[in-house]
C-alpha cells in the first residue's frame, strides 16, 4: 500500500489518504479529518510563538537611573549638618557646666536638638534609598559593584549606632558622652558617603 493511501474504516478498501470520503461506500475518511486540525494547530502555534518573541523583545529592561547620585549627595550633606548641630548642643551643655548662662546655653542646645531631629530623620530615609538605587547604576556602568550591605546597612543603622555609641560614651564621660555618638556616627556615615561619591566619579565617565 502506498504511503498516500489508507484503508477505509467501513469497507476496508484502499483509498487515497487525502480523500474526504470513501468512493466505494461513501463513509467519511478519518485520516482526512485528522489532518486538517493538525495543520491549523501548527499555524496557531507558530503565530503564538512569534507573538511571544515580539513580546520578549518589547519588554527588555531599561538601564538603571543615574539620578540617584543626587540623593547620595543630599544625604551626605544632611548628616554633616546633623553632626554640626550636635556639636553645638554639646558645647552648650559644656557652657552650662562651666558656669555659663543656663538660659542662653539651654536655648542653644534645645534649638540644635529640635532642628537636628527632623534633619536626621530625613537623612536616615534619603541616604539608604539613594545608596541602594545608585549602586545598581554603578554596577551597571562600571566594573565596581558597591556592597549594599556596607553602604546601605550603615546608613540605615546610623541612628541605632549613634544611640549605642552615645550610651557607652556616657558611662565614661557623663552627660557629654551622650553627644559623642550623635557627632561621631554622622561623621562616619558622611565620610563613607564621600568615599562612595569620590570613587563613583572616578569610575563613571562624565557625559
Short mmCIF file of C-alpha atoms in Angstrom, two decimals:
data_model
loop_
_atom_site.label_atom_id
_atom_site.label_comp_id
_atom_site.label_asym_id
_atom_site.label_seq_id
_atom_site.Cartn_x
_atom_site.Cartn_y
_atom_site.Cartn_z
CA UNK A 1 0.00 0.00 0.00
CA UNK A 2 1.32 3.46 -0.87
CA UNK A 3 2.04 5.92 1.93
CA UNK A 4 -0.56 8.18 0.32
CA UNK A 5 -3.26 5.50 0.75
CA UNK A 6 -5.19 4.28 3.77
CA UNK A 7 -7.81 1.59 4.43
CA UNK A 8 -11.42 2.65 4.69
CA UNK A 9 -12.70 2.07 8.23
CA UNK A 10 -16.05 0.85 6.84
CA UNK A 11 -15.47 -1.31 3.77
CA UNK A 12 -11.74 -1.97 4.16
CA UNK A 13 -10.84 -0.86 0.63
CA UNK A 14 -7.74 1.18 -0.06
CA UNK A 15 -8.42 4.85 -0.71
CA UNK A 16 -6.29 7.97 -1.04
CA UNK A 17 -5.26 9.48 2.29
CA UNK A 18 -6.42 12.97 1.29
CA UNK A 19 -9.83 11.76 0.08
CA UNK A 20 -12.67 13.29 2.08
CA UNK A 21 -14.99 10.25 1.65
CA UNK A 22 -14.54 6.64 0.53
CA UNK A 23 -15.55 6.33 -3.19
CA UNK A 24 -16.73 2.75 -2.57
CA UNK A 25 -19.04 3.13 0.44
CA UNK A 26 -19.31 6.89 0.97
CA UNK A 27 -18.09 6.87 4.60
CA UNK A 28 -16.08 9.95 5.67
CA UNK A 29 -12.31 9.42 5.78
CA UNK A 30 -10.96 9.86 9.33
CA UNK A 31 -7.40 10.42 8.09
CA UNK A 32 -8.58 13.44 6.12
CA UNK A 33 -10.42 14.84 9.18
CA UNK A 34 -7.41 14.42 11.46
CA UNK A 35 -5.04 16.15 9.07
CA UNK A 36 -6.96 19.45 8.97
CA UNK A 37 -6.82 20.39 12.67
CA UNK A 38 -3.18 19.33 12.82
CA UNK A 39 -2.26 21.76 10.05
CA UNK A 40 -4.36 24.50 11.59
CA UNK A 41 -2.92 23.86 15.04
CA UNK A 42 0.58 24.11 13.63
CA UNK A 43 -0.15 27.53 12.22
CA UNK A 44 -1.62 28.73 15.52
CA UNK A 45 1.40 27.59 17.46
CA UNK A 46 3.68 29.35 15.03
CA UNK A 47 1.76 32.59 15.34
CA UNK A 48 1.75 32.34 19.12
CA UNK A 49 5.50 31.73 19.18
CA UNK A 50 6.05 34.78 17.00
CA UNK A 51 3.91 36.92 19.32
CA UNK A 52 5.82 35.71 22.36
CA UNK A 53 9.12 36.54 20.66
CA UNK A 54 7.90 40.01 19.79
CA UNK A 55 6.64 40.49 23.35
CA UNK A 56 10.00 39.46 24.79
CA UNK A 57 11.81 41.97 22.60
CA UNK A 58 9.39 44.71 23.61
CA UNK A 59 9.85 44.11 27.37
CA UNK A 60 13.63 44.45 27.55
CA UNK A 61 14.70 46.01 30.85
CA UNK A 62 15.89 49.59 30.74
CA UNK A 63 19.22 50.54 32.38
CA UNK A 64 19.15 51.85 35.99
CA UNK A 65 18.77 55.58 36.52
CA UNK A 66 21.88 57.64 37.24
CA UNK A 67 19.93 60.40 39.03
CA UNK A 68 20.07 58.77 42.47
CA UNK A 69 23.59 60.14 42.95
CA UNK A 70 21.99 63.47 43.84
CA UNK A 71 20.20 61.74 46.69
CA UNK A 72 23.54 60.43 47.93
CA UNK A 73 24.93 63.95 47.84
CA UNK A 74 21.94 65.41 49.70
CA UNK A 75 22.04 62.65 52.32
CA UNK A 76 25.76 63.24 52.87
CA UNK A 77 25.25 66.96 53.40
CA UNK A 78 22.38 66.34 55.83
CA UNK A 79 24.49 64.05 58.01
CA UNK A 80 27.23 66.71 58.15
CA UNK A 81 24.63 69.26 59.28
CA UNK A 82 23.42 66.83 61.95
CA UNK A 83 26.97 66.44 63.28
CA UNK A 84 27.44 70.23 63.41
CA UNK A 85 24.16 70.76 65.27
CA UNK A 86 25.02 68.04 67.78
CA UNK A 87 28.42 69.64 68.31
CA UNK A 88 26.70 72.95 69.07
CA UNK A 89 24.40 71.22 71.54
CA UNK A 90 27.35 69.59 73.31
CA UNK A 91 29.15 72.93 73.50
CA UNK A 92 26.06 74.47 75.07
CA UNK A 93 25.94 71.76 77.72
CA UNK A 94 29.62 72.30 78.46
CA UNK A 95 28.89 76.01 78.85
CA UNK A 96 26.23 75.31 81.44
CA UNK A 97 28.58 73.04 83.38
CA UNK A 98 31.29 75.69 83.18
CA UNK A 99 29.17 78.31 84.85
CA UNK A 100 27.69 79.98 81.78
CA UNK A 101 24.17 81.29 81.49
CA UNK A 102 21.83 78.30 81.73
CA UNK A 103 19.12 80.12 79.83
CA UNK A 104 21.26 81.05 76.83
CA UNK A 105 23.12 77.76 76.69
CA UNK A 106 19.95 75.77 77.24
CA UNK A 107 18.21 77.63 74.43
CA UNK A 108 21.12 76.93 72.09
CA UNK A 109 21.13 73.24 72.98
CA UNK A 110 17.38 72.94 72.61
CA UNK A 111 17.41 74.68 69.23
CA UNK A 112 20.16 72.42 67.94
CA UNK A 113 18.31 69.31 69.07
CA UNK A 114 14.93 70.41 67.70
CA UNK A 115 16.40 71.33 64.31
CA UNK A 116 18.73 68.36 64.17
CA UNK A 117 15.99 65.80 64.85
CA UNK A 118 13.98 66.33 61.64
CA UNK A 119 17.16 66.71 59.57
CA UNK A 120 18.47 63.42 60.94
CA UNK A 121 15.16 61.74 60.11
CA UNK A 122 15.31 62.97 56.51
CA UNK A 123 18.95 61.91 56.16
CA UNK A 124 18.14 58.49 57.60
CA UNK A 125 15.45 57.95 54.95
CA UNK A 126 17.14 59.56 51.94
CA UNK A 127 20.68 58.18 52.08
CA UNK A 128 19.98 54.41 52.30
CA UNK A 129 17.44 54.58 49.47
CA UNK A 130 19.78 56.65 47.30
CA UNK A 131 22.68 54.30 48.06
CA UNK A 132 20.59 51.27 47.10
CA UNK A 133 19.44 52.52 43.72
CA UNK A 134 22.59 54.37 42.72
CA UNK A 135 24.73 51.33 43.48
CA UNK A 136 22.71 49.46 40.86
CA UNK A 137 23.65 52.09 38.29
CA UNK A 138 27.32 51.99 39.31
CA UNK A 139 27.37 48.19 39.00
CA UNK A 140 25.71 48.51 35.57
CA UNK A 141 28.02 51.24 34.23
CA UNK A 142 31.36 50.19 35.75
CA UNK A 143 33.29 47.16 36.98
CA UNK A 144 32.74 48.18 40.60
CA UNK A 145 29.86 46.50 42.42
CA UNK A 146 29.36 48.52 45.64
CA UNK A 147 28.40 46.46 48.68
CA UNK A 148 24.80 47.25 49.57
CA UNK A 149 25.37 45.59 52.94
CA UNK A 150 28.10 48.12 53.75
CA UNK A 151 26.73 51.36 52.34
CA UNK A 152 23.00 50.80 52.74
CA UNK A 153 23.39 48.95 56.03
CA UNK A 154 25.48 51.59 57.80
CA UNK A 155 23.32 54.44 56.50
CA UNK A 156 20.15 52.67 57.62
CA UNK A 157 21.51 51.74 61.06
CA UNK A 158 23.10 55.14 61.76
CA UNK A 159 20.53 56.25 64.39
CA UNK A 160 20.85 52.94 66.26
CA UNK A 161 24.65 53.04 66.12
CA UNK A 162 24.58 56.65 67.30
CA UNK A 163 22.49 55.72 70.34
CA UNK A 164 24.69 52.74 71.21
CA UNK A 165 27.93 54.71 70.95
CA UNK A 166 26.38 57.55 72.95
CA UNK A 167 25.32 55.26 75.79
CA UNK A 168 28.76 53.67 76.00
CA UNK A 169 30.47 57.08 75.96
CA UNK A 170 28.08 58.46 78.58
CA UNK A 171 29.27 55.83 81.05
CA UNK A 172 32.82 57.17 80.77
CA UNK A 173 32.18 60.88 80.13
CA UNK A 174 28.88 61.63 81.79
CA UNK A 175 26.17 63.62 80.05
CA UNK A 176 28.59 64.98 77.47
CA UNK A 177 29.27 61.45 76.29
CA UNK A 178 25.68 61.30 75.07
CA UNK A 179 26.66 63.63 72.25
CA UNK A 180 29.70 61.61 71.19
CA UNK A 181 27.65 59.07 69.27
CA UNK A 182 25.46 61.83 67.83
CA UNK A 183 28.56 63.51 66.41
CA UNK A 184 30.86 60.59 65.62
CA UNK A 185 28.39 58.32 63.79
CA UNK A 186 27.05 61.03 61.44
CA UNK A 187 30.62 61.97 60.55
CA UNK A 188 31.45 58.31 59.83
CA UNK A 189 28.37 57.97 57.62
CA UNK A 190 29.20 61.21 55.80
CA UNK A 191 32.80 60.07 55.32
CA UNK A 192 31.65 56.74 53.91
CA UNK A 193 29.30 58.53 51.53
CA UNK A 194 32.08 60.90 50.47
CA UNK A 195 34.29 57.91 49.66
CA UNK A 196 31.48 56.39 47.61
CA UNK A 197 30.95 59.62 45.66
CA UNK A 198 34.68 60.06 45.04
CA UNK A 199 35.09 56.56 43.67
CA UNK A 200 31.89 56.82 41.66
CA UNK A 201 33.02 59.97 39.91
CA UNK A 202 36.41 58.42 39.23
CA UNK A 203 34.82 55.39 37.55
CA UNK A 204 31.71 56.74 35.83
CA UNK A 205 32.64 58.69 32.68
CA UNK A 206 31.26 62.20 32.61
CA UNK A 207 28.89 62.96 29.74
#
